[in-house]
Structure formats: C-alpha cells, structure tokens
Amino acid sequence: MIILGITGAVGAGKSTIMNRLREQYGAYTIQADQVGHLLMKKGQICYDAILKQFGEGILAENGEIDRKKLGGIVFSNRRLLLKLNNIIHPAVKQYILDMVKKKRQEGCALFAMEAALLLEEHYDAICDDLWYIYVNDEVRRARLKADRGYSDEKITEILENQLEDGIFRERCRYVVENNGDLNQTYEQIDKRINMYGIM
C-alpha cells in the first residue's frame, strides 16, 4: 500500500486533489480536519476533554460542541489554541494510524491523507510520498472569498500563521500547481500516480 500525504496552505484546493485520487484511482482518502470534527462529537474521545478545558459555554442547544463558538475563543488566543490542539491532534493522528493499519490489512493499494499541518504534526514519517499543493496568493484569495466568504484581513491573518512556501517545497517530494486549470492539475496527478506502478 502506498501512503500519500497531501498538504498545502489554506485555499490551495487540497479537497479537489483528494476527490481526483478517490474517483480516478480508487484511493481511500482521509482528511485530518474531518476526523477532528468527528472526534469532537458527543461520546467521542475529545468531547469531554474539550468541555473540561473550555466549559459548557461552547455547547450548542443539542449538547454538541459549537465549533464557531469554540473558534471564536481560540483563534484570538494562541495559548488556548495550543491547548485545543494538544487535545485534538494526538487523537486525530492515532485515528489515522489505526485506519492505515486497517486499510493495509484490507489490501488497499493507495491511501491518501490530507492535513494542513501534515509537516508540523510529523505525518511525513509514515508517508511514502508527500505532495505540496501550490496556488498563488491571488487565486487563493479569490477562492477563499468566493467559497468561504473570508475578508482580506482574515485571509492575511490565516496566511501569516501557515508555513512558508519554501518550507513546503523543501520538505515535500512533489509539487502540484493548482492555479485554476483543472486539466493541468489532473495531468500532474496522473503523471505521479503512474510512477507508483500500483494501478
């Protein structure tokens, strides 16, 4: 089984890449953000620890954690964000490692994981190949405004907290340029996957 790590800054189009890998190559795909959301749900491993740390004021009426309320608390306070990350990230990593083991036993050929913090959280240690999804700032800003309704100020703030382009390029083995022409993006994906010799 080939384990592929996908990373890049926010707005790079990582989900588009994951969709292509799943639909064209039958890859099992997993996204760290979605796992994190799952593990924050009532009855899941991170729920009680987050509640203990941040109090019942973060709950929605249905008793689930309101991620917007929680985000409002942590994103303006680096110390609290670190506390939240220390609860969620180890649990997410263990979940993904367990899934890698399961899929390997099932005979899966291609396992693709996507994480914005793939390098920071050292997922690269378990990956056979690392892809950096690159997009220029102009395209990124347009996407984040259109898709998520972010302001210029918010986009700038997010980008200032992400790894620099040079670090991604230095530590990843392959760069996929995803500046808007999907056919060109797909050609880059297909070229790399064909090198694996698993299809």
mmCIF file with all atom_site columns, C-alpha atoms in Angstrom:
data_model
loop_
_atom_site.group_PDB
_atom_site.id
_atom_site.type_symbol
_atom_site.label_atom_id
_atom_site.label_alt_id
_atom_site.label_comp_id
_atom_site.label_asym_id
_atom_site.label_entity_id
_atom_site.label_seq_id
_atom_site.pdbx_PDB_ins_code
_atom_site.Cartn_x
_atom_site.Cartn_y
_atom_site.Cartn_z
_atom_site.occupancy
_atom_site.B_iso_or_equiv
_atom_site.pdbx_formal_charge
_atom_site.auth_seq_id
_atom_site.auth_comp_id
_atom_site.auth_asym_id
_atom_site.auth_atom_id
_atom_site.pdbx_PDB_model_num
ATOM 1   C CA . MET A 1 1   ? 0.000   0.000  0.000   1.00 0.00 ? 1   MET A CA 1
ATOM 2   C CA . ILE A 1 2   ? 1.280   3.451  -0.955  1.00 0.00 ? 2   ILE A CA 1
ATOM 3   C CA . ILE A 1 3   ? 0.633   6.070  1.741   1.00 0.00 ? 3   ILE A CA 1
ATOM 4   C CA . LEU A 1 4   ? 0.380   9.518  0.208   1.00 0.00 ? 4   LEU A CA 1
ATOM 5   C CA . GLY A 1 5   ? 0.442   12.738 2.236   1.00 0.00 ? 5   GLY A CA 1
ATOM 6   C CA . ILE A 1 6   ? -1.232  15.823 0.785   1.00 0.00 ? 6   ILE A CA 1
ATOM 7   C CA . THR A 1 7   ? -0.564  19.260 2.240   1.00 0.00 ? 7   THR A CA 1
ATOM 8   C CA . GLY A 1 8   ? -0.509  22.950 1.393   1.00 0.00 ? 8   GLY A CA 1
ATOM 9   C CA . ALA A 1 9   ? -1.775  26.242 2.734   1.00 0.00 ? 9   ALA A CA 1
ATOM 10  C CA . VAL A 1 10  ? -5.473  27.052 3.095   1.00 0.00 ? 10  VAL A CA 1
ATOM 11  C CA . GLY A 1 11  ? -7.286  27.629 -0.212  1.00 0.00 ? 11  GLY A CA 1
ATOM 12  C CA . ALA A 1 12  ? -4.828  25.561 -2.257  1.00 0.00 ? 12  ALA A CA 1
ATOM 13  C CA . GLY A 1 13  ? -7.542  23.162 -3.434  1.00 0.00 ? 13  GLY A CA 1
ATOM 14  C CA . LYS A 1 14  ? -6.451  20.084 -1.484  1.00 0.00 ? 14  LYS A CA 1
ATOM 15  C CA . SER A 1 15  ? -10.014 18.712 -1.458  1.00 0.00 ? 15  SER A CA 1
ATOM 16  C CA . THR A 1 16  ? -10.070 18.829 -5.284  1.00 0.00 ? 16  THR A CA 1
ATOM 17  C CA . ILE A 1 17  ? -6.900  16.708 -5.340  1.00 0.00 ? 17  ILE A CA 1
ATOM 18  C CA . MET A 1 18  ? -8.382  14.232 -2.858  1.00 0.00 ? 18  MET A CA 1
ATOM 19  C CA . ASN A 1 19  ? -11.543 13.900 -4.933  1.00 0.00 ? 19  ASN A CA 1
ATOM 20  C CA . ARG A 1 20  ? -9.468  13.086 -8.034  1.00 0.00 ? 20  ARG A CA 1
ATOM 21  C CA . LEU A 1 21  ? -7.474  10.426 -6.177  1.00 0.00 ? 21  LEU A CA 1
ATOM 22  C CA . ARG A 1 22  ? -10.653 8.827  -4.873  1.00 0.00 ? 22  ARG A CA 1
ATOM 23  C CA . GLU A 1 23  ? -12.679 8.953  -8.091  1.00 0.00 ? 23  GLU A CA 1
ATOM 24  C CA . GLN A 1 24  ? -9.956  8.222  -10.646 1.00 0.00 ? 24  GLN A CA 1
ATOM 25  C CA . TYR A 1 25  ? -7.716  5.854  -8.690  1.00 0.00 ? 25  TYR A CA 1
ATOM 26  C CA . GLY A 1 26  ? -9.990  4.354  -6.030  1.00 0.00 ? 26  GLY A CA 1
ATOM 27  C CA . ALA A 1 27  ? -7.797  5.735  -3.248  1.00 0.00 ? 27  ALA A CA 1
ATOM 28  C CA . TYR A 1 28  ? -9.000  5.576  0.319   1.00 0.00 ? 28  TYR A CA 1
ATOM 29  C CA . THR A 1 29  ? -8.952  9.232  1.362   1.00 0.00 ? 29  THR A CA 1
ATOM 30  C CA . ILE A 1 30  ? -8.999  10.740 4.821   1.00 0.00 ? 30  ILE A CA 1
ATOM 31  C CA . GLN A 1 31  ? -8.846  14.389 5.874   1.00 0.00 ? 31  GLN A CA 1
ATOM 32  C CA . ALA A 1 32  ? -7.452  15.316 9.283   1.00 0.00 ? 32  ALA A CA 1
ATOM 33  C CA . ASP A 1 33  ? -9.912  18.222 9.697   1.00 0.00 ? 33  ASP A CA 1
ATOM 34  C CA . GLN A 1 34  ? -12.908 15.935 9.200   1.00 0.00 ? 34  GLN A CA 1
ATOM 35  C CA . VAL A 1 35  ? -11.502 13.372 11.630  1.00 0.00 ? 35  VAL A CA 1
ATOM 36  C CA . GLY A 1 36  ? -11.041 16.190 14.153  1.00 0.00 ? 36  GLY A CA 1
ATOM 37  C CA . HIS A 1 37  ? -14.688 17.239 13.737  1.00 0.00 ? 37  HIS A CA 1
ATOM 38  C CA . LEU A 1 38  ? -15.795 13.621 14.226  1.00 0.00 ? 38  LEU A CA 1
ATOM 39  C CA . LEU A 1 39  ? -13.732 13.170 17.405  1.00 0.00 ? 39  LEU A CA 1
ATOM 40  C CA . MET A 1 40  ? -15.216 16.361 18.926  1.00 0.00 ? 40  MET A CA 1
ATOM 41  C CA . LYS A 1 41  ? -18.738 14.954 18.769  1.00 0.00 ? 41  LYS A CA 1
ATOM 42  C CA . LYS A 1 42  ? -20.625 13.880 21.890  1.00 0.00 ? 42  LYS A CA 1
ATOM 43  C CA . GLY A 1 43  ? -19.465 10.444 23.008  1.00 0.00 ? 43  GLY A CA 1
ATOM 44  C CA . GLN A 1 44  ? -16.212 10.659 21.033  1.00 0.00 ? 44  GLN A CA 1
ATOM 45  C CA . ILE A 1 45  ? -12.729 10.737 22.528  1.00 0.00 ? 45  ILE A CA 1
ATOM 46  C CA . CYS A 1 46  ? -12.095 14.519 22.518  1.00 0.00 ? 46  CYS A CA 1
ATOM 47  C CA . TYR A 1 47  ? -15.518 15.734 23.674  1.00 0.00 ? 47  TYR A CA 1
ATOM 48  C CA . ASP A 1 48  ? -15.096 15.530 27.463  1.00 0.00 ? 48  ASP A CA 1
ATOM 49  C CA . ALA A 1 49  ? -11.542 16.909 27.452  1.00 0.00 ? 49  ALA A CA 1
ATOM 50  C CA . ILE A 1 50  ? -12.587 19.947 25.378  1.00 0.00 ? 50  ILE A CA 1
ATOM 51  C CA . LEU A 1 51  ? -15.608 20.555 27.613  1.00 0.00 ? 51  LEU A CA 1
ATOM 52  C CA . LYS A 1 52  ? -13.451 20.343 30.734  1.00 0.00 ? 52  LYS A CA 1
ATOM 53  C CA . GLN A 1 53  ? -10.973 22.847 29.270  1.00 0.00 ? 53  GLN A CA 1
ATOM 54  C CA . PHE A 1 54  ? -13.397 25.389 27.791  1.00 0.00 ? 54  PHE A CA 1
ATOM 55  C CA . GLY A 1 55  ? -16.643 24.997 29.764  1.00 0.00 ? 55  GLY A CA 1
ATOM 56  C CA . GLU A 1 56  ? -20.273 24.467 28.785  1.00 0.00 ? 56  GLU A CA 1
ATOM 57  C CA . GLY A 1 57  ? -20.483 27.891 27.129  1.00 0.00 ? 57  GLY A CA 1
ATOM 58  C CA . ILE A 1 58  ? -19.141 26.303 23.926  1.00 0.00 ? 58  ILE A CA 1
ATOM 59  C CA . LEU A 1 59  ? -22.111 23.933 23.600  1.00 0.00 ? 59  LEU A CA 1
ATOM 60  C CA . ALA A 1 60  ? -24.974 24.243 21.146  1.00 0.00 ? 60  ALA A CA 1
ATOM 61  C CA . GLU A 1 61  ? -28.567 23.556 22.243  1.00 0.00 ? 61  GLU A CA 1
ATOM 62  C CA . ASN A 1 62  ? -28.249 19.897 21.217  1.00 0.00 ? 62  ASN A CA 1
ATOM 63  C CA . GLY A 1 63  ? -25.286 19.371 23.548  1.00 0.00 ? 63  GLY A CA 1
ATOM 64  C CA . GLU A 1 64  ? -22.747 19.177 20.739  1.00 0.00 ? 64  GLU A CA 1
ATOM 65  C CA . ILE A 1 65  ? -19.707 21.438 20.689  1.00 0.00 ? 65  ILE A CA 1
ATOM 66  C CA . ASP A 1 66  ? -20.428 24.571 18.653  1.00 0.00 ? 66  ASP A CA 1
ATOM 67  C CA . ARG A 1 67  ? -17.250 24.879 16.584  1.00 0.00 ? 67  ARG A CA 1
ATOM 68  C CA . LYS A 1 68  ? -17.993 28.535 15.783  1.00 0.00 ? 68  LYS A CA 1
ATOM 69  C CA . LYS A 1 69  ? -18.176 29.424 19.473  1.00 0.00 ? 69  LYS A CA 1
ATOM 70  C CA . LEU A 1 70  ? -15.033 27.440 20.199  1.00 0.00 ? 70  LEU A CA 1
ATOM 71  C CA . GLY A 1 71  ? -13.239 29.032 17.248  1.00 0.00 ? 71  GLY A CA 1
ATOM 72  C CA . GLY A 1 72  ? -14.162 32.497 18.500  1.00 0.00 ? 72  GLY A CA 1
ATOM 73  C CA . ILE A 1 73  ? -12.380 31.699 21.762  1.00 0.00 ? 73  ILE A CA 1
ATOM 74  C CA . VAL A 1 74  ? -9.208  30.029 20.490  1.00 0.00 ? 74  VAL A CA 1
ATOM 75  C CA . PHE A 1 75  ? -8.327  31.830 17.282  1.00 0.00 ? 75  PHE A CA 1
ATOM 76  C CA . SER A 1 76  ? -7.650  35.097 19.065  1.00 0.00 ? 76  SER A CA 1
ATOM 77  C CA . ASN A 1 77  ? -5.678  33.392 21.842  1.00 0.00 ? 77  ASN A CA 1
ATOM 78  C CA . ARG A 1 78  ? -2.597  31.403 20.855  1.00 0.00 ? 78  ARG A CA 1
ATOM 79  C CA . ARG A 1 79  ? -2.287  29.779 24.292  1.00 0.00 ? 79  ARG A CA 1
ATOM 80  C CA . LEU A 1 80  ? -5.838  28.433 24.219  1.00 0.00 ? 80  LEU A CA 1
ATOM 81  C CA . LEU A 1 81  ? -5.452  27.308 20.598  1.00 0.00 ? 81  LEU A CA 1
ATOM 82  C CA . LEU A 1 82  ? -2.401  25.313 21.648  1.00 0.00 ? 82  LEU A CA 1
ATOM 83  C CA . LYS A 1 83  ? -4.409  23.686 24.460  1.00 0.00 ? 83  LYS A CA 1
ATOM 84  C CA . LEU A 1 84  ? -7.153  22.724 21.996  1.00 0.00 ? 84  LEU A CA 1
ATOM 85  C CA . ASN A 1 85  ? -4.617  21.373 19.502  1.00 0.00 ? 85  ASN A CA 1
ATOM 86  C CA . ASN A 1 86  ? -2.980  19.306 22.247  1.00 0.00 ? 86  ASN A CA 1
ATOM 87  C CA . ILE A 1 87  ? -6.329  17.606 22.833  1.00 0.00 ? 87  ILE A CA 1
ATOM 88  C CA . ILE A 1 88  ? -7.338  17.066 19.206  1.00 0.00 ? 88  ILE A CA 1
ATOM 89  C CA . HIS A 1 89  ? -4.144  16.441 17.210  1.00 0.00 ? 89  HIS A CA 1
ATOM 90  C CA . PRO A 1 90  ? -2.840  13.343 19.067  1.00 0.00 ? 90  PRO A CA 1
ATOM 91  C CA . ALA A 1 91  ? -6.310  11.753 18.879  1.00 0.00 ? 91  ALA A CA 1
ATOM 92  C CA . VAL A 1 92  ? -6.609  12.519 15.152  1.00 0.00 ? 92  VAL A CA 1
ATOM 93  C CA . LYS A 1 93  ? -3.170  11.083 14.485  1.00 0.00 ? 93  LYS A CA 1
ATOM 94  C CA . GLN A 1 94  ? -3.979  7.864  16.352  1.00 0.00 ? 94  GLN A CA 1
ATOM 95  C CA . TYR A 1 95  ? -7.268  7.520  14.449  1.00 0.00 ? 95  TYR A CA 1
ATOM 96  C CA . ILE A 1 96  ? -5.423  7.900  11.126  1.00 0.00 ? 96  ILE A CA 1
ATOM 97  C CA . LEU A 1 97  ? -2.710  5.424  12.155  1.00 0.00 ? 97  LEU A CA 1
ATOM 98  C CA . ASP A 1 98  ? -5.396  2.900  13.111  1.00 0.00 ? 98  ASP A CA 1
ATOM 99  C CA . MET A 1 99  ? -7.072  3.444  9.726   1.00 0.00 ? 99  MET A CA 1
ATOM 100 C CA . VAL A 1 100 ? -3.743  2.948  7.900   1.00 0.00 ? 100 VAL A CA 1
ATOM 101 C CA . LYS A 1 101 ? -3.350  -0.406 9.654   1.00 0.00 ? 101 LYS A CA 1
ATOM 102 C CA . LYS A 1 102 ? -6.932  -1.419 8.858   1.00 0.00 ? 102 LYS A CA 1
ATOM 103 C CA . LYS A 1 103 ? -6.725  -0.457 5.182   1.00 0.00 ? 103 LYS A CA 1
ATOM 104 C CA . ARG A 1 104 ? -3.380  -2.227 4.774   1.00 0.00 ? 104 ARG A CA 1
ATOM 105 C CA . GLN A 1 105 ? -4.961  -5.419 6.128   1.00 0.00 ? 105 GLN A CA 1
ATOM 106 C CA . GLU A 1 106 ? -7.851  -4.994 3.690   1.00 0.00 ? 106 GLU A CA 1
ATOM 107 C CA . GLY A 1 107 ? -5.408  -4.846 0.754   1.00 0.00 ? 107 GLY A CA 1
ATOM 108 C CA . CYS A 1 108 ? -5.929  -1.188 -0.123  1.00 0.00 ? 108 CYS A CA 1
ATOM 109 C CA . ALA A 1 109 ? -3.475  -0.050 -2.843  1.00 0.00 ? 109 ALA A CA 1
ATOM 110 C CA . LEU A 1 110 ? -3.499  3.728  -2.299  1.00 0.00 ? 110 LEU A CA 1
ATOM 111 C CA . PHE A 1 111 ? -4.134  5.546  0.988   1.00 0.00 ? 111 PHE A CA 1
ATOM 112 C CA . ALA A 1 112 ? -4.205  9.344  0.761   1.00 0.00 ? 112 ALA A CA 1
ATOM 113 C CA . MET A 1 113 ? -4.286  11.577 3.820   1.00 0.00 ? 113 MET A CA 1
ATOM 114 C CA . GLU A 1 114 ? -4.712  15.326 3.752   1.00 0.00 ? 114 GLU A CA 1
ATOM 115 C CA . ALA A 1 115 ? -3.663  17.609 6.594   1.00 0.00 ? 115 ALA A CA 1
ATOM 116 C CA . ALA A 1 116 ? -2.832  21.306 6.634   1.00 0.00 ? 116 ALA A CA 1
ATOM 117 C CA . LEU A 1 117 ? -0.402  20.511 9.485   1.00 0.00 ? 117 LEU A CA 1
ATOM 118 C CA . LEU A 1 118 ? 0.989   17.365 7.871   1.00 0.00 ? 118 LEU A CA 1
ATOM 119 C CA . LEU A 1 119 ? 4.586   18.522 8.312   1.00 0.00 ? 119 LEU A CA 1
ATOM 120 C CA . GLU A 1 120 ? 4.161   20.172 11.709  1.00 0.00 ? 120 GLU A CA 1
ATOM 121 C CA . GLU A 1 121 ? 2.487   17.054 13.132  1.00 0.00 ? 121 GLU A CA 1
ATOM 122 C CA . HIS A 1 122 ? 5.116   14.765 11.533  1.00 0.00 ? 122 HIS A CA 1
ATOM 123 C CA . TYR A 1 123 ? 2.714   12.669 9.458   1.00 0.00 ? 123 TYR A CA 1
ATOM 124 C CA . ASP A 1 124 ? 5.506   12.684 6.869   1.00 0.00 ? 124 ASP A CA 1
ATOM 125 C CA . ALA A 1 125 ? 7.191   9.961  8.942   1.00 0.00 ? 125 ALA A CA 1
ATOM 126 C CA . ILE A 1 126 ? 4.537   7.441  7.852   1.00 0.00 ? 126 ILE A CA 1
ATOM 127 C CA . CYS A 1 127 ? 4.102   8.614  4.236   1.00 0.00 ? 127 CYS A CA 1
ATOM 128 C CA . ASP A 1 128 ? 5.734   7.055  1.163   1.00 0.00 ? 128 ASP A CA 1
ATOM 129 C CA . ASP A 1 129 ? 5.285   10.260 -0.833  1.00 0.00 ? 129 ASP A CA 1
ATOM 130 C CA . LEU A 1 130 ? 4.472   13.871 0.054   1.00 0.00 ? 130 LEU A CA 1
ATOM 131 C CA . TRP A 1 131 ? 2.693   16.303 -2.251  1.00 0.00 ? 131 TRP A CA 1
ATOM 132 C CA . TYR A 1 132 ? 2.607   20.053 -1.790  1.00 0.00 ? 132 TYR A CA 1
ATOM 133 C CA . ILE A 1 133 ? -0.442  21.617 -3.411  1.00 0.00 ? 133 ILE A CA 1
ATOM 134 C CA . TYR A 1 134 ? 0.599   25.103 -4.505  1.00 0.00 ? 134 TYR A CA 1
ATOM 135 C CA . VAL A 1 135 ? -1.575  28.029 -5.519  1.00 0.00 ? 135 VAL A CA 1
ATOM 136 C CA . ASN A 1 136 ? -0.538  31.644 -5.939  1.00 0.00 ? 136 ASN A CA 1
ATOM 137 C CA . ASP A 1 137 ? -1.863  34.201 -3.466  1.00 0.00 ? 137 ASP A CA 1
ATOM 138 C CA . GLU A 1 138 ? -4.129  35.950 -5.970  1.00 0.00 ? 138 GLU A CA 1
ATOM 139 C CA . VAL A 1 139 ? -6.012  32.723 -6.797  1.00 0.00 ? 139 VAL A CA 1
ATOM 140 C CA . ARG A 1 140 ? -6.066  31.665 -3.139  1.00 0.00 ? 140 ARG A CA 1
ATOM 141 C CA . ARG A 1 141 ? -7.612  34.951 -2.012  1.00 0.00 ? 141 ARG A CA 1
ATOM 142 C CA . ALA A 1 142 ? -10.268 34.780 -4.736  1.00 0.00 ? 142 ALA A CA 1
ATOM 143 C CA . ARG A 1 143 ? -11.142 31.203 -3.734  1.00 0.00 ? 143 ARG A CA 1
ATOM 144 C CA . LEU A 1 144 ? -11.359 31.948 -0.022  1.00 0.00 ? 144 LEU A CA 1
ATOM 145 C CA . LYS A 1 145 ? -13.583 34.967 -0.643  1.00 0.00 ? 145 LYS A CA 1
ATOM 146 C CA . ALA A 1 146 ? -15.874 33.085 -3.027  1.00 0.00 ? 146 ALA A CA 1
ATOM 147 C CA . ASP A 1 147 ? -16.022 29.720 -1.236  1.00 0.00 ? 147 ASP A CA 1
ATOM 148 C CA . ARG A 1 148 ? -15.834 30.765 2.418   1.00 0.00 ? 148 ARG A CA 1
ATOM 149 C CA . GLY A 1 149 ? -16.744 34.436 2.443   1.00 0.00 ? 149 GLY A CA 1
ATOM 150 C CA . TYR A 1 150 ? -13.480 35.409 4.152   1.00 0.00 ? 150 TYR A CA 1
ATOM 151 C CA . SER A 1 151 ? -12.384 39.058 4.333   1.00 0.00 ? 151 SER A CA 1
ATOM 152 C CA . ASP A 1 152 ? -8.942  40.191 3.157   1.00 0.00 ? 152 ASP A CA 1
ATOM 153 C CA . GLU A 1 153 ? -7.973  40.760 6.800   1.00 0.00 ? 153 GLU A CA 1
ATOM 154 C CA . LYS A 1 154 ? -8.958  37.239 7.821   1.00 0.00 ? 154 LYS A CA 1
ATOM 155 C CA . ILE A 1 155 ? -7.119  35.694 4.850   1.00 0.00 ? 155 ILE A CA 1
ATOM 156 C CA . THR A 1 156 ? -3.965  37.663 5.692   1.00 0.00 ? 156 THR A CA 1
ATOM 157 C CA . GLU A 1 157 ? -4.182  36.579 9.334   1.00 0.00 ? 157 GLU A CA 1
ATOM 158 C CA . ILE A 1 158 ? -4.588  32.903 8.348   1.00 0.00 ? 158 ILE A CA 1
ATOM 159 C CA . LEU A 1 159 ? -1.709  33.002 5.869   1.00 0.00 ? 159 LEU A CA 1
ATOM 160 C CA . GLU A 1 160 ? 0.624   34.608 8.398   1.00 0.00 ? 160 GLU A CA 1
ATOM 161 C CA . ASN A 1 161 ? 0.141   31.559 10.638  1.00 0.00 ? 161 ASN A CA 1
ATOM 162 C CA . GLN A 1 162 ? 0.968   28.997 7.939   1.00 0.00 ? 162 GLN A CA 1
ATOM 163 C CA . LEU A 1 163 ? 4.271   27.564 6.789   1.00 0.00 ? 163 LEU A CA 1
ATOM 164 C CA . GLU A 1 164 ? 6.121   29.478 4.105   1.00 0.00 ? 164 GLU A CA 1
ATOM 165 C CA . ASP A 1 165 ? 6.130   28.231 0.526   1.00 0.00 ? 165 ASP A CA 1
ATOM 166 C CA . GLY A 1 166 ? 9.861   27.449 0.693   1.00 0.00 ? 166 GLY A CA 1
ATOM 167 C CA . ILE A 1 167 ? 9.425   25.099 3.662   1.00 0.00 ? 167 ILE A CA 1
ATOM 168 C CA . PHE A 1 168 ? 6.684   23.149 1.886   1.00 0.00 ? 168 PHE A CA 1
ATOM 169 C CA . ARG A 1 169 ? 8.854   22.853 -1.238  1.00 0.00 ? 169 ARG A CA 1
ATOM 170 C CA . GLU A 1 170 ? 11.896  21.773 0.747   1.00 0.00 ? 170 GLU A CA 1
ATOM 171 C CA . ARG A 1 171 ? 10.133  19.024 2.685   1.00 0.00 ? 171 ARG A CA 1
ATOM 172 C CA . CYS A 1 172 ? 7.663   17.679 0.119   1.00 0.00 ? 172 CYS A CA 1
ATOM 173 C CA . ARG A 1 173 ? 8.766   15.440 -2.737  1.00 0.00 ? 173 ARG A CA 1
ATOM 174 C CA . TYR A 1 174 ? 6.297   16.607 -5.380  1.00 0.00 ? 174 TYR A CA 1
ATOM 175 C CA . VAL A 1 175 ? 4.616   19.933 -6.141  1.00 0.00 ? 175 VAL A CA 1
ATOM 176 C CA . VAL A 1 176 ? 1.194   20.095 -7.796  1.00 0.00 ? 176 VAL A CA 1
ATOM 177 C CA . GLU A 1 177 ? 0.419   23.539 -9.180  1.00 0.00 ? 177 GLU A CA 1
ATOM 178 C CA . ASN A 1 178 ? -3.310  24.119 -8.805  1.00 0.00 ? 178 ASN A CA 1
ATOM 179 C CA . ASN A 1 179 ? -3.833  27.649 -10.077 1.00 0.00 ? 179 ASN A CA 1
ATOM 180 C CA . GLY A 1 180 ? -7.089  27.080 -11.916 1.00 0.00 ? 180 GLY A CA 1
ATOM 181 C CA . ASP A 1 181 ? -6.700  24.855 -14.989 1.00 0.00 ? 181 ASP A CA 1
ATOM 182 C CA . LEU A 1 182 ? -8.057  21.548 -13.674 1.00 0.00 ? 182 LEU A CA 1
ATOM 183 C CA . ASN A 1 183 ? -6.862  19.568 -16.673 1.00 0.00 ? 183 ASN A CA 1
ATOM 184 C CA . GLN A 1 184 ? -3.292  20.671 -15.975 1.00 0.00 ? 184 GLN A CA 1
ATOM 185 C CA . THR A 1 185 ? -3.734  19.785 -12.311 1.00 0.00 ? 185 THR A CA 1
ATOM 186 C CA . TYR A 1 186 ? -5.048  16.326 -13.231 1.00 0.00 ? 186 TYR A CA 1
ATOM 187 C CA . GLU A 1 187 ? -2.152  15.751 -15.636 1.00 0.00 ? 187 GLU A CA 1
ATOM 188 C CA . GLN A 1 188 ? 0.318   16.398 -12.811 1.00 0.00 ? 188 GLN A CA 1
ATOM 189 C CA . ILE A 1 189 ? -1.554  13.971 -10.529 1.00 0.00 ? 189 ILE A CA 1
ATOM 190 C CA . ASP A 1 190 ? -1.785  11.271 -13.184 1.00 0.00 ? 190 ASP A CA 1
ATOM 191 C CA . LYS A 1 191 ? 1.910   11.541 -14.013 1.00 0.00 ? 191 LYS A CA 1
ATOM 192 C CA . ARG A 1 192 ? 2.927   10.990 -10.387 1.00 0.00 ? 192 ARG A CA 1
ATOM 193 C CA . ILE A 1 193 ? 0.458   8.192  -9.662  1.00 0.00 ? 193 ILE A CA 1
ATOM 194 C CA . ASN A 1 194 ? 1.604   6.305  -12.752 1.00 0.00 ? 194 ASN A CA 1
ATOM 195 C CA . MET A 1 195 ? 5.113   6.231  -11.277 1.00 0.00 ? 195 MET A CA 1
ATOM 196 C CA . TYR A 1 196 ? 3.854   4.150  -8.332  1.00 0.00 ? 196 TYR A CA 1
ATOM 197 C CA . GLY A 1 197 ? 3.083   1.161  -10.543 1.00 0.00 ? 197 GLY A CA 1
ATOM 198 C CA . ILE A 1 198 ? 0.061   0.127  -8.469  1.00 0.00 ? 198 ILE A CA 1
ATOM 199 C CA . MET A 1 199 ? -2.757  0.528  -10.988 1.00 0.00 ? 199 MET A CA 1
#
